[in-house]
Short mmCIF file of C-alpha atoms in Angstrom, two decimals:
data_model
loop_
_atom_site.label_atom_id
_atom_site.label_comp_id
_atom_site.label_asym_id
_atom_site.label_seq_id
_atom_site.Cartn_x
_atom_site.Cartn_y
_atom_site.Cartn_z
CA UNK A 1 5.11 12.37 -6.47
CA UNK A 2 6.57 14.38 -3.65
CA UNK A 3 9.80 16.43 -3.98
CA UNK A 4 10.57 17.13 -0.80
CA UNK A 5 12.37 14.35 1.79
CA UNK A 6 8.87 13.26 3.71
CA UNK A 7 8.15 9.44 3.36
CA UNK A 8 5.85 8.42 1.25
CA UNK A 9 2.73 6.17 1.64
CA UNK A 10 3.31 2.95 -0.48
CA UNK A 11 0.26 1.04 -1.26
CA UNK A 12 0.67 -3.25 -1.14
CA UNK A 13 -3.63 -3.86 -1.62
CA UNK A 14 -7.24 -3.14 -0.91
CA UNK A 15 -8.76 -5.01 1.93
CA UNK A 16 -11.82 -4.49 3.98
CA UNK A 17 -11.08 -3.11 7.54
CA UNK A 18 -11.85 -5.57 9.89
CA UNK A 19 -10.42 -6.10 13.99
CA UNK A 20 -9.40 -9.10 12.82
CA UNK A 21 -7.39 -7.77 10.21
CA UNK A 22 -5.86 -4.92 12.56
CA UNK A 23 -4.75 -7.57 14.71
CA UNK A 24 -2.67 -9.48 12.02
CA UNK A 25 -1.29 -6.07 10.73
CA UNK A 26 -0.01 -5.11 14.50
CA UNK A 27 2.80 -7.42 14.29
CA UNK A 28 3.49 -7.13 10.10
CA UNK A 29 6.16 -5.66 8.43
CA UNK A 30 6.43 -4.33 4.95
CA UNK A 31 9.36 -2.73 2.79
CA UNK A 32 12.40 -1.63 4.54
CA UNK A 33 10.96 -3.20 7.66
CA UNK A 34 8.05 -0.68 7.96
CA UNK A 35 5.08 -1.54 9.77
CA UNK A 36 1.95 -1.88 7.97
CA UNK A 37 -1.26 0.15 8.60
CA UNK A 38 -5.05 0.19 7.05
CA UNK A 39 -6.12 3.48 5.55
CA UNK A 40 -9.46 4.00 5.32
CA UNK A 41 -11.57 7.64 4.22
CA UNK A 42 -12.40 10.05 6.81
CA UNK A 43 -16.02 9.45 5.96
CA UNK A 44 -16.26 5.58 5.51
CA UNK A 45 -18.54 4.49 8.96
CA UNK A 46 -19.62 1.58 6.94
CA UNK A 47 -19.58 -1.63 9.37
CA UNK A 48 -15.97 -2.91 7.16
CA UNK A 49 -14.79 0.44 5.46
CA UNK A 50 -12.53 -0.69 2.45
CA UNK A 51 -9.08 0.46 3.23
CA UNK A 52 -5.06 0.35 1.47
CA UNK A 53 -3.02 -1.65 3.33
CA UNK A 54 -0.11 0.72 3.48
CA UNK A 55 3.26 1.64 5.16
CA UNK A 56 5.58 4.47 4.96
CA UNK A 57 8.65 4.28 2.59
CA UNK A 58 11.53 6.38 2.24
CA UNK A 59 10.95 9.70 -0.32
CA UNK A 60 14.77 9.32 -1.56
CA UNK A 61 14.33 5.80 -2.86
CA UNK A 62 10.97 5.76 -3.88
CA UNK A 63 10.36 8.88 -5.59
CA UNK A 64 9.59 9.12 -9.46
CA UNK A 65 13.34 9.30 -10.54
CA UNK A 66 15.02 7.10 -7.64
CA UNK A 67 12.23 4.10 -8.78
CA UNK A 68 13.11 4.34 -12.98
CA UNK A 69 16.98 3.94 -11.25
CA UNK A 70 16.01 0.83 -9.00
CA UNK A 71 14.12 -0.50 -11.71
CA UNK A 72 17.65 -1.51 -13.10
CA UNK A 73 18.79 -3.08 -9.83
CA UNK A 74 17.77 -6.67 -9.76
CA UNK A 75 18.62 -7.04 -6.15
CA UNK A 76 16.88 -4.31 -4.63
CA UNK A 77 13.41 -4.95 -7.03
CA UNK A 78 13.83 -8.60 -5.53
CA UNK A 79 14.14 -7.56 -2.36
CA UNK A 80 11.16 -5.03 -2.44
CA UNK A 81 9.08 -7.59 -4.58
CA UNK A 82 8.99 -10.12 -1.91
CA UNK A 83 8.25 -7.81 1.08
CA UNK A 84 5.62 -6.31 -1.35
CA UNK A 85 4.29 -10.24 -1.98
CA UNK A 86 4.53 -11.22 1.56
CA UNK A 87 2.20 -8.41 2.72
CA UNK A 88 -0.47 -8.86 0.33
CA UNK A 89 -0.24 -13.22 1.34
CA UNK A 90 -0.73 -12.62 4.78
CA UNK A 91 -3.60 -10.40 4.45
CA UNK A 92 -5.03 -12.75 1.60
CA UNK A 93 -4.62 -15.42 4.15
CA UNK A 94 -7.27 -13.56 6.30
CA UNK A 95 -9.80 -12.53 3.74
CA UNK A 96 -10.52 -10.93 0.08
CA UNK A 97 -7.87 -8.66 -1.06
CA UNK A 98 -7.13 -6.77 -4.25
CA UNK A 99 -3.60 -6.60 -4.68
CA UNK A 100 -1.95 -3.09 -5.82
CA UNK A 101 0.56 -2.72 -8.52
CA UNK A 102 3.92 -3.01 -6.59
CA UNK A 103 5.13 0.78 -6.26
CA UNK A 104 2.28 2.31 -5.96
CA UNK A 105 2.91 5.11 -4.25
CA UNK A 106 1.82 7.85 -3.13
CA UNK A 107 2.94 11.63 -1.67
CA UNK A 108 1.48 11.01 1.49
CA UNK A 109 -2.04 9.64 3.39
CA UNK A 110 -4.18 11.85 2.00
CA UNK A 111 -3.12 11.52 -1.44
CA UNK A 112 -3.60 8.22 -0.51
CA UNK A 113 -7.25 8.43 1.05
CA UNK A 114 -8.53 10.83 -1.66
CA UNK A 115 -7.56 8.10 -4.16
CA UNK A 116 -9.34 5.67 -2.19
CA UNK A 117 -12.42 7.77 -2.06
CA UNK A 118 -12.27 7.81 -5.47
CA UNK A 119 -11.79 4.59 -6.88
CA UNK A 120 -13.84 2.94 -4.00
CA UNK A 121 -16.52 1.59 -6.13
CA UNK A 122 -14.37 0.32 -8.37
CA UNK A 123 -12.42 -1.70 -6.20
CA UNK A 124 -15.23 -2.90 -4.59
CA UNK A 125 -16.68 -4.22 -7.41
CA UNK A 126 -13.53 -6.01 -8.12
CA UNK A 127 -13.61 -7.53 -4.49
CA UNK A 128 -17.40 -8.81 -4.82
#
């Protein structure tokens, strides 16, 4: 994880990139009100790219120390597992998705791509 203050990129899920699905994202917010974004690689052209559906979260509470802290506080894991679960329903409610781990997080987007690139037969796999 990142030390310095930059957000980070929190993951909520794996979806395939669609218009569609950009559409329904436009208007969708995630943790701490962020807005929510598909990721895809640099060098997916494939006709629906697989992509993290992603926003940006604040470095000082979701960094590898401030999460073992939060972990503690009932309130604030409440409050981040529901904007986490609401995210991954309303994509889910357009089409396939692999939910993420809630917290998964990353330094920034191209931590977050190269870990796509890298697990992308994996997850997709998992999504046939």
């Amino acid at each position: 994880m990142s030390t310095g203050g930059e957000p980070l990129t929190y993951v909520y899920a794996v979806a395939r990139r669609t218009d569609r699905l950009a559409v329904l994202l436009a208007g969708l917010r995630g943790i701490d009100r962020a807005p929510v974004t598909l990721l895809t690689e640099a060098s997916d052209s494939s006709p629906a790219p697989l992509a993290f559906v992603t926003s940006h979260v604040p470095h000082e509470a979701f960094n590898e120390s401030a999460l073992r802290a939060h972990f503690e506080d009932l309130e604030w894991l409440e409050g981040v597992a529901r904007a986490h679960h609401e995210v991954v329903q309303a994509v889910a409610a357009e089409q396939t998705v692999l939910p993420l781990r809630m917290a998964t997080v990353y330094q920034d987007d191209d931590r977050a791509r190269q870990a796509l690139g890298e697990q992308r037969s994996t997850f997709a796999r998992r999504m046939a």
